[in-house]
Amino acid sequence: MTAKINPTKGSPNSRILGVGGYRPTRVVPNEEILKHIDSSDEWIRSRSGITTRHWAGPDETVAEMTLEAAGKAVADAGIVPEQVGAVVISTVSHFKQTPAVATEIADRMGAGKAAAFDINAGCAGFGYGLTLAKGMVVEGSAEYVLVVGAERLSDLTDLTDRSTAFLFGDGAGAVIVGPAEEPGIGPSIWGSEGDKSDVISQTVAWDAYRDGEVEKFPAIRQEGQTVFRWAVFEMAKVAKQALDAAGVAPADLDVFIPHQANMRIIDSMVKTLKLPEHVTVARDVETTGNTSAASIPLAMERLLATGQAKSGDTALVIGFGAGLAYAATVVTLP
């Protein structure tokens, strides 16, 4: 007789219950970047909207920044670390290949024997983590899931590259996903366009650097105009699909939190999506820079902390970047 498998016993719904962020103490203005490239403050602002960014010090590692953000998210959710059943960390800048930094975080934060793993989906990483967390809560493998985007992109920045030297910042943003009475995380529209994977990439592989084939430490490079066109036109379509999948019209949206890549991209997406004036738009990139997987939760945390958004607001979030990977969904803010 064929055995029957017991059904899962998760929650029928999930939502974000708490959010936390950490920005390194060192603030780096454009003037400091200009010591290394032939440009101007006006050019950087007009191209990206960035005026300052945060760069981590020696003690502000990916793990330490993650712990700070995670602690705030746990407290904001009103739970204790022991209740966290899974830890998902999205990062491209934790240089220890193994073990995953998530396992260290689970132990140090007091989450016991929680499942823990890292993911690498670039700037779409937070959206990927959110989708995985929703599945765990609904499926029942974890009641509460910690999702973190944490980056030290200053370690992967070529300060002599005029096209990218001013873009990147460091930081960590975290959320707790848990059970809910009503749906708080909509269907995910996610995917990738691997045929364009060379548009944003690491300059050389680690083994090439190890073997002495190149002397310069690997850095992030990108084809700016190609990325801009893809983000504005293709990602606006994905954002619209996420709204449609959630059954939310642009007029019913309260907040828009796109990946904080570039102010021009953000403004162009707002125009393409024809978002009403009442929609609050995250523009954290101005003072935080592009923090890849950390950018959406960091922007979310700042909007809530400053009162620009409030608990219960309906927000569209979309991440996009290296891969070219993307993920969009509609969420209820914690």
Short mmCIF file of C-alpha atoms in Angstrom, two decimals, residues 29-151:
data_model
loop_
_atom_site.label_atom_id
_atom_site.label_comp_id
_atom_site.label_asym_id
_atom_site.label_seq_id
_atom_site.Cartn_x
_atom_site.Cartn_y
_atom_site.Cartn_z
CA PRO A 29 30.44 62.69 -0.21
CA ASN A 30 30.94 63.03 -3.95
CA GLU A 31 33.96 65.23 -3.31
CA GLU A 32 35.86 62.21 -2.01
CA ILE A 33 35.02 60.20 -5.12
CA LEU A 34 36.26 63.03 -7.31
CA LYS A 35 39.79 62.55 -5.97
CA HIS A 36 39.98 59.41 -8.11
CA ILE A 37 38.06 60.25 -11.30
CA ASP A 38 37.90 63.15 -13.74
CA SER A 39 34.34 64.33 -13.12
CA SER A 40 32.29 66.81 -11.09
CA ASP A 41 29.73 66.81 -8.33
CA GLU A 42 27.17 68.21 -10.78
CA TRP A 43 27.84 65.37 -13.25
CA ILE A 44 27.46 62.67 -10.58
CA ARG A 45 24.22 64.19 -9.29
CA SER A 46 22.76 64.58 -12.77
CA ARG A 47 23.67 61.03 -13.77
CA SER A 48 22.65 59.24 -10.58
CA GLY A 49 21.04 61.59 -8.08
CA ILE A 50 23.62 60.49 -5.49
CA THR A 51 25.14 63.05 -3.13
CA THR A 52 26.58 60.76 -0.44
CA ARG A 53 26.94 57.08 0.34
CA HIS A 54 27.99 55.03 3.39
CA TRP A 55 31.17 52.96 3.34
CA ALA A 56 31.89 50.31 5.96
CA GLY A 57 34.90 50.44 8.23
CA PRO A 58 37.11 47.44 9.08
CA ASP A 59 34.78 46.26 11.85
CA GLU A 60 31.58 46.77 9.84
CA THR A 61 31.66 43.42 8.09
CA VAL A 62 28.75 41.85 6.24
CA ALA A 63 28.08 39.75 9.34
CA GLU A 64 28.21 42.65 11.81
CA MET A 65 25.97 44.87 9.69
CA THR A 66 23.55 41.97 9.26
CA LEU A 67 23.37 41.37 13.00
CA GLU A 68 22.54 45.03 13.64
CA ALA A 69 19.77 45.09 11.03
CA ALA A 70 18.43 41.70 12.07
CA GLY A 71 18.19 42.68 15.73
CA LYS A 72 16.12 45.73 14.83
CA ALA A 73 13.82 43.69 12.57
CA VAL A 74 13.23 41.05 15.24
CA ALA A 75 12.40 43.73 17.82
CA ASP A 76 10.15 45.55 15.37
CA ALA A 77 8.25 42.32 14.68
CA GLY A 78 7.67 41.78 18.40
CA ILE A 79 9.21 38.32 18.48
CA VAL A 80 12.35 36.81 20.05
CA PRO A 81 15.28 35.34 18.09
CA GLU A 82 14.42 31.80 19.20
CA GLN A 83 11.22 32.02 17.13
CA VAL A 84 13.12 32.54 13.86
CA GLY A 85 13.01 29.25 11.96
CA ALA A 86 15.03 30.26 8.91
CA VAL A 87 17.64 32.86 7.99
CA VAL A 88 18.04 33.91 4.35
CA ILE A 89 20.81 36.36 3.46
CA SER A 90 21.30 37.84 0.03
CA THR A 91 24.82 39.11 -0.59
CA VAL A 92 27.48 39.23 -3.30
CA SER A 93 30.17 40.72 -1.06
CA HIS A 94 30.73 38.14 1.68
CA PHE A 95 34.13 36.93 0.56
CA LYS A 96 34.23 33.65 2.46
CA GLN A 97 32.91 31.11 -0.03
CA THR A 98 31.80 28.70 2.67
CA PRO A 99 30.16 28.37 5.11
CA ALA A 100 27.25 30.69 4.38
CA VAL A 101 27.29 33.82 6.53
CA ALA A 102 23.65 33.04 7.35
CA THR A 103 24.72 30.12 9.53
CA GLU A 104 26.93 32.43 11.60
CA ILE A 105 24.09 34.93 11.92
CA ALA A 106 21.57 32.29 13.03
CA ASP A 107 23.92 31.20 15.81
CA ARG A 108 25.02 34.65 16.98
CA MET A 109 21.51 36.12 17.03
CA GLY A 110 20.22 33.22 19.10
CA ALA A 111 18.04 31.54 16.48
CA GLY A 112 19.18 28.09 17.60
CA LYS A 113 19.18 25.49 14.84
CA ALA A 114 17.31 27.59 12.29
CA ALA A 115 17.74 26.72 8.64
CA ALA A 116 20.28 29.17 7.22
CA PHE A 117 21.63 29.87 3.75
CA ASP A 118 22.92 32.62 1.48
CA ILE A 119 21.60 33.51 -1.95
CA ASN A 120 23.21 35.44 -4.78
CA ALA A 121 20.71 37.22 -7.00
CA GLY A 122 22.40 40.61 -7.06
CA CYS A 123 20.10 43.59 -6.69
CA ALA A 124 17.06 41.30 -7.02
CA GLY A 125 18.23 39.32 -3.99
CA PHE A 126 15.85 40.81 -1.46
CA GLY A 127 12.86 40.00 -3.67
CA TYR A 128 14.11 36.45 -4.14
CA GLY A 129 14.53 36.06 -0.38
CA LEU A 130 11.07 37.47 0.27
CA THR A 131 9.54 34.95 -2.13
CA LEU A 132 11.37 32.07 -0.45
CA ALA A 133 10.33 33.27 3.00
CA LYS A 134 6.68 33.51 2.01
CA GLY A 135 6.83 29.94 0.76
CA MET A 136 8.37 28.68 4.01
CA VAL A 137 5.74 30.37 6.17
CA VAL A 138 2.83 29.16 4.06
CA GLU A 139 4.30 25.67 3.68
CA GLY A 140 4.99 25.45 7.41
CA SER A 141 8.72 24.75 7.44
CA ALA A 142 9.30 27.96 9.43
CA GLU A 143 6.91 30.18 11.36
CA TYR A 144 9.12 33.25 11.17
CA VAL A 145 11.83 33.90 8.57
CA LEU A 146 14.57 36.51 8.65
CA VAL A 147 15.37 37.93 5.22
CA VAL A 148 18.43 40.16 4.90
CA GLY A 149 20.15 42.03 2.10
CA ALA A 150 23.70 42.91 3.19
CA GLU A 151 26.51 44.36 1.10
#
